[in-house]
Amino acid sequence: MPEPQSLLREATARLTGPSAPAEARTLLAHVLGRTAGELIMVDQVSAEQAERFSALVDERAAGRPLQHLTGVAHFRHSTLSVGPGVFVPRPETEVMTGHVVDELRRLVEKGRQPVAVDLCTGSGAIVRALADEVPDAVLHACELSEDAMAYAIDNLAGTGVDLVRADLADAFAELDGTVDVVVCNPPYIPLEAWESVTAEVRDHDPQLALFSGEDGLDAMRVLARTAARLVKPGGLLAAEHAEVQHESVVEVFVAQGSWTSVVDHEDLTGRPRFVTARRR
């Protein structure tokens, strides 16, 4: 029977990029039903497991997302179910989520039970983090895609989050003027940027979660209006955007007229990543 280290060396050589060793360990751990840290305790791998591992490495080398192969993605303190049909949550979104967590905790410390809405929830990553980290908050989330909803239902089971299938434009009309925080990671890639999007993203993440009109801001304009009717005066909006949109997104919220203190923020890599604003 093959040894794990031999399999890992071969797999790393077949994969590309600086993350190849880590991806090989993740795939082997998945096949063995262990964590990557537990691989050091494995002496041998069965022929069947080695064959399955090799097949997964081939798929990863061909560009299939690692998270689709394992069926899970990690976001802040949560492990989420993901796969074809849902946008895989990215680490850069964690900073914006942390900003929202801080805002909700501030309200809790004042004796409030804050209300937050996650629009375009996708896998439910953001609102799941809010539920885990601010259990006193009242949370709502919506998603338009039927495929993505299936993952969100799974990921939000038992959290108490009010999850509905709805469009960004008209979601949660019953909450108008009562929400403390709206957070959203909308689609924001311009249609004209199709060719520049990496094949792994373009071919595997759902188009609904990626592209948003000629300039990438169609959904952002809708968000500015929807959040304006949901959020109470002084409430917070947080929205992720593309690195190159740090000026144009600010202009969207300023032009809408309902927002003040419109500020752009960087992610952990120092790149412009999300905007916040306060309801007038």
Coordinates of C-alpha atoms in Angstrom, one line a residue:
M1 CA 0.0 0.0 0.0
P2 CA 1.3 3.5 -0.8
E3 CA 2.6 5.8 1.9
P4 CA 0.9 9.2 2.4
Q5 CA 4.1 11.3 1.9
S6 CA 4.7 9.6 -1.4
L7 CA 1.2 10.4 -2.6
L8 CA 1.5 14.0 -1.4
R9 CA 4.8 14.5 -3.3
E10 CA 3.3 13.2 -6.5
A11 CA 0.1 15.2 -6.1
T12 CA 2.0 18.4 -5.4
A13 CA 4.0 18.0 -8.6
R14 CA 0.8 17.6 -10.6
L15 CA -0.8 20.7 -9.1
T16 CA 0.4 24.2 -9.7
G17 CA 1.0 27.3 -7.7
P18 CA 2.2 28.0 -4.2
S19 CA -0.9 26.5 -2.6
A20 CA -0.2 23.1 -4.3
P21 CA 1.2 21.4 -1.1
A22 CA -1.7 22.6 1.1
E23 CA -4.3 21.6 -1.5
A24 CA -2.8 18.1 -1.8
R25 CA -3.0 17.7 2.0
T26 CA -6.6 18.9 2.0
L27 CA -7.6 16.4 -0.7
L28 CA -5.9 13.5 1.0
A29 CA -7.4 14.4 4.4
H30 CA -10.8 14.5 2.7
V31 CA -10.4 11.1 1.2
L32 CA -9.2 9.6 4.5
G33 CA -11.9 11.4 6.6
R34 CA -9.3 13.2 8.7
T35 CA -8.0 16.7 9.2
A36 CA -4.9 17.8 7.4
G37 CA -3.1 17.9 10.8
E38 CA -3.9 14.3 11.4
L39 CA -2.1 13.1 8.2
I40 CA 1.2 12.8 10.2
M41 CA -0.4 9.9 12.1
V42 CA -1.3 8.0 8.9
D43 CA 1.3 5.3 7.8
Q44 CA -0.4 3.8 4.8
V45 CA -3.3 4.5 2.4
S46 CA -5.3 1.7 0.8
A47 CA -5.2 1.2 -3.0
E48 CA -8.8 2.3 -3.3
Q49 CA -8.2 5.5 -1.3
A50 CA -5.1 6.3 -3.4
E51 CA -7.1 5.9 -6.6
R52 CA -9.8 8.2 -5.3
F53 CA -7.2 10.7 -4.2
S54 CA -5.5 10.6 -7.6
A55 CA -8.8 11.3 -9.3
L56 CA -9.5 14.3 -7.2
V57 CA -6.0 15.6 -7.9
D58 CA -6.7 15.3 -11.6
E59 CA -9.9 17.3 -11.2
R60 CA -8.2 20.0 -9.2
A61 CA -5.4 20.2 -11.8
A62 CA -8.1 20.6 -14.5
G63 CA -9.4 23.7 -12.6
R64 CA -12.3 22.4 -10.5
P65 CA -12.5 24.4 -7.3
L66 CA -11.0 22.7 -4.3
Q67 CA -14.2 23.5 -2.3
H68 CA -16.3 21.7 -4.9
L69 CA -14.1 18.6 -4.5
T70 CA -14.3 18.5 -0.7
G71 CA -17.9 19.9 -0.5
V72 CA -16.9 22.4 2.3
A73 CA -15.6 25.9 2.7
H74 CA -14.3 27.6 5.8
F75 CA -15.4 31.2 6.6
R76 CA -14.4 32.9 9.9
H77 CA -15.3 30.3 12.5
S78 CA -17.8 28.3 10.4
T79 CA -17.5 25.3 8.1
L80 CA -20.0 25.6 5.2
S81 CA -21.5 23.2 2.7
V82 CA -20.7 24.4 -0.8
G83 CA -20.7 23.0 -4.3
P84 CA -21.9 23.6 -7.9
G85 CA -24.5 26.3 -8.0
V86 CA -23.4 28.4 -5.1
F87 CA -20.7 31.1 -4.8
V88 CA -17.8 29.9 -2.8
P89 CA -17.1 32.4 0.1
R90 CA -13.7 34.1 0.0
P91 CA -11.4 35.1 2.8
E92 CA -11.5 38.8 1.8
T93 CA -15.2 38.9 2.8
E94 CA -14.3 38.1 6.4
V95 CA -13.1 41.6 7.1
M96 CA -16.4 43.2 6.1
T97 CA -18.2 40.6 8.1
G98 CA -16.0 41.4 11.1
H99 CA -17.0 45.1 10.8
V100 CA -20.7 44.1 10.9
V101 CA -20.0 41.8 13.9
D102 CA -18.4 44.8 15.7
E103 CA -21.4 47.0 14.9
L104 CA -24.0 44.5 16.2
R105 CA -22.0 43.8 19.4
R106 CA -21.8 47.6 20.0
L107 CA -25.6 47.7 19.9
V108 CA -26.0 44.6 22.1
E109 CA -23.7 46.3 24.7
K110 CA -26.2 49.2 24.7
G111 CA -28.9 46.8 25.7
R112 CA -30.4 46.5 22.2
Q113 CA -31.5 43.4 20.3
P114 CA -30.2 44.5 16.9
V115 CA -31.8 43.5 13.6
A116 CA -29.6 42.7 10.6
V117 CA -30.4 41.6 7.0
D118 CA -28.0 39.8 4.7
L119 CA -29.0 40.4 1.1
C120 CA -27.8 38.0 -1.7
T121 CA -26.7 35.5 1.0
G122 CA -25.5 32.8 -1.3
S123 CA -24.2 29.9 0.9
G124 CA -25.2 31.9 4.0
A125 CA -21.6 32.5 5.0
I126 CA -22.0 36.1 6.2
V127 CA -25.2 35.6 8.2
R128 CA -24.0 32.3 9.6
A129 CA -21.0 34.1 11.0
L130 CA -23.3 36.8 12.5
A131 CA -25.4 34.1 14.1
D132 CA -22.4 32.4 15.6
E133 CA -20.7 35.5 16.8
V134 CA -23.7 37.7 17.8
P135 CA -26.3 35.3 19.1
D136 CA -28.4 38.1 20.5
A137 CA -29.1 39.6 17.1
V138 CA -32.3 39.0 15.1
L139 CA -31.1 37.9 11.6
H140 CA -32.8 37.8 8.2
A141 CA -31.3 36.6 4.9
C142 CA -32.5 36.3 1.3
E143 CA -31.3 34.6 -1.8
L144 CA -32.7 34.5 -5.4
S145 CA -31.0 31.4 -6.8
E146 CA -32.8 28.1 -6.1
D147 CA -29.5 26.2 -6.2
A148 CA -27.8 28.5 -3.8
M149 CA -30.9 28.4 -1.5
A150 CA -30.4 24.6 -1.0
Y151 CA -26.9 25.2 0.4
A152 CA -28.1 28.2 2.6
I153 CA -30.9 26.1 4.1
D154 CA -28.3 23.5 5.0
N155 CA -25.8 25.9 6.4
L156 CA -28.3 27.9 8.4
A157 CA -30.2 25.0 9.9
G158 CA -30.6 25.5 13.7
T159 CA -29.3 29.1 13.7
G160 CA -32.7 30.8 13.9
V161 CA -32.0 32.9 10.8
D162 CA -35.1 33.9 8.9
L163 CA -34.1 32.7 5.4
V164 CA -36.4 33.5 2.4
R165 CA -36.1 33.2 -1.4
A166 CA -36.4 36.7 -2.7
D167 CA -35.0 39.2 -5.1
L168 CA -32.7 41.9 -3.8
A169 CA -35.0 44.6 -5.1
D170 CA -38.1 43.8 -3.1
A171 CA -36.9 41.7 -0.2
F172 CA -38.3 42.1 3.3
A173 CA -40.8 44.9 2.7
E174 CA -42.3 44.1 6.1
L175 CA -39.0 45.2 7.7
D176 CA -38.9 48.7 6.1
G177 CA -37.4 51.3 8.5
T178 CA -36.7 48.8 11.3
V179 CA -33.3 47.3 10.4
D180 CA -30.0 48.3 12.2
V181 CA -27.6 46.7 9.7
V182 CA -27.8 45.6 6.0
V183 CA -24.9 43.7 4.7
C184 CA -24.4 42.4 1.2
N185 CA -21.9 40.8 -1.1
P186 CA -23.7 41.5 -4.4
P187 CA -22.5 40.5 -7.9
Y188 CA -20.2 43.2 -9.1
I189 CA -18.1 42.1 -12.1
P190 CA -18.7 44.1 -15.3
L191 CA -20.0 42.1 -18.3
E192 CA -17.1 43.6 -20.3
A193 CA -14.6 41.9 -17.9
W194 CA -15.8 38.4 -18.9
E195 CA -12.5 37.5 -20.5
S196 CA -10.4 38.7 -17.6
V197 CA -12.1 36.5 -15.0
T198 CA -10.1 33.4 -14.2
A199 CA -11.5 30.2 -15.8
E200 CA -11.9 28.6 -12.4
V201 CA -14.3 31.4 -11.3
R202 CA -16.0 31.9 -14.6
D203 CA -16.6 28.3 -15.2
H204 CA -17.7 27.1 -11.7
D205 CA -19.1 30.0 -9.7
P206 CA -22.8 30.8 -10.7
Q207 CA -23.1 33.7 -13.2
L208 CA -25.9 35.2 -11.1
A209 CA -23.4 35.8 -8.3
L210 CA -20.7 37.3 -10.5
F211 CA -21.8 39.7 -13.2
S212 CA -23.9 42.8 -12.9
G213 CA -24.4 44.9 -16.0
E214 CA -21.9 46.7 -18.2
D215 CA -20.1 48.5 -15.4
G216 CA -20.7 45.9 -12.7
L217 CA -22.8 48.3 -10.6
D218 CA -26.4 47.4 -11.5
A219 CA -26.9 45.3 -8.3
M220 CA -25.1 47.9 -6.2
R221 CA -27.6 50.6 -7.4
V222 CA -30.5 48.4 -6.4
L223 CA -28.8 47.7 -3.1
A224 CA -28.5 51.4 -2.4
R225 CA -32.3 51.8 -2.8
T226 CA -33.3 48.6 -1.0
A227 CA -31.1 49.2 2.0
A228 CA -32.4 52.8 2.2
R229 CA -35.9 51.6 2.8
L230 CA -34.9 48.8 5.2
V231 CA -32.4 50.7 7.4
K232 CA -33.6 53.0 10.2
P233 CA -32.0 56.4 10.5
G234 CA -28.4 56.1 11.7
G235 CA -28.3 52.4 10.7
L236 CA -25.4 50.8 8.9
L237 CA -24.9 49.5 5.4
A238 CA -21.9 47.3 4.4
A239 CA -21.3 46.1 0.8
E240 CA -18.4 44.3 -0.9
H241 CA -17.1 45.5 -4.2
A242 CA -14.3 44.9 -6.7
E243 CA -10.9 46.4 -6.1
V244 CA -11.2 48.9 -9.0
Q245 CA -14.7 50.1 -7.8
H246 CA -13.6 51.9 -4.7
E247 CA -14.5 55.3 -6.1
S248 CA -17.5 54.4 -8.3
V249 CA -19.2 52.5 -5.5
V250 CA -18.9 55.4 -3.1
E251 CA -20.4 57.6 -5.8
V252 CA -23.4 55.2 -6.1
F253 CA -24.3 55.6 -2.5
V254 CA -23.7 59.3 -2.4
A255 CA -25.8 59.8 -5.5
Q256 CA -28.7 57.8 -4.1
G257 CA -29.2 60.5 -1.5
S258 CA -30.2 58.5 1.5
W259 CA -26.7 57.8 2.8
T260 CA -24.0 59.8 4.8
S261 CA -20.6 58.9 6.1
V262 CA -19.9 56.8 3.0
V263 CA -16.4 55.3 3.6
D264 CA -14.4 52.7 1.7
H265 CA -12.3 50.0 3.5
E266 CA -9.5 47.7 2.7
D267 CA -9.3 43.9 3.2
L268 CA -6.4 42.1 4.9
T269 CA -4.3 42.4 1.7
G270 CA -4.6 46.2 1.7
R271 CA -6.9 46.2 -1.3
P272 CA -10.1 48.3 -1.4
R273 CA -12.8 45.8 -0.7
F274 CA -16.0 47.1 0.9
V275 CA -18.0 50.3 1.5
T276 CA -19.9 51.3 4.6
A277 CA -22.5 54.1 5.0
R278 CA -25.0 55.5 7.5
R279 CA -28.7 56.1 6.8
R280 CA -29.5 59.8 7.0

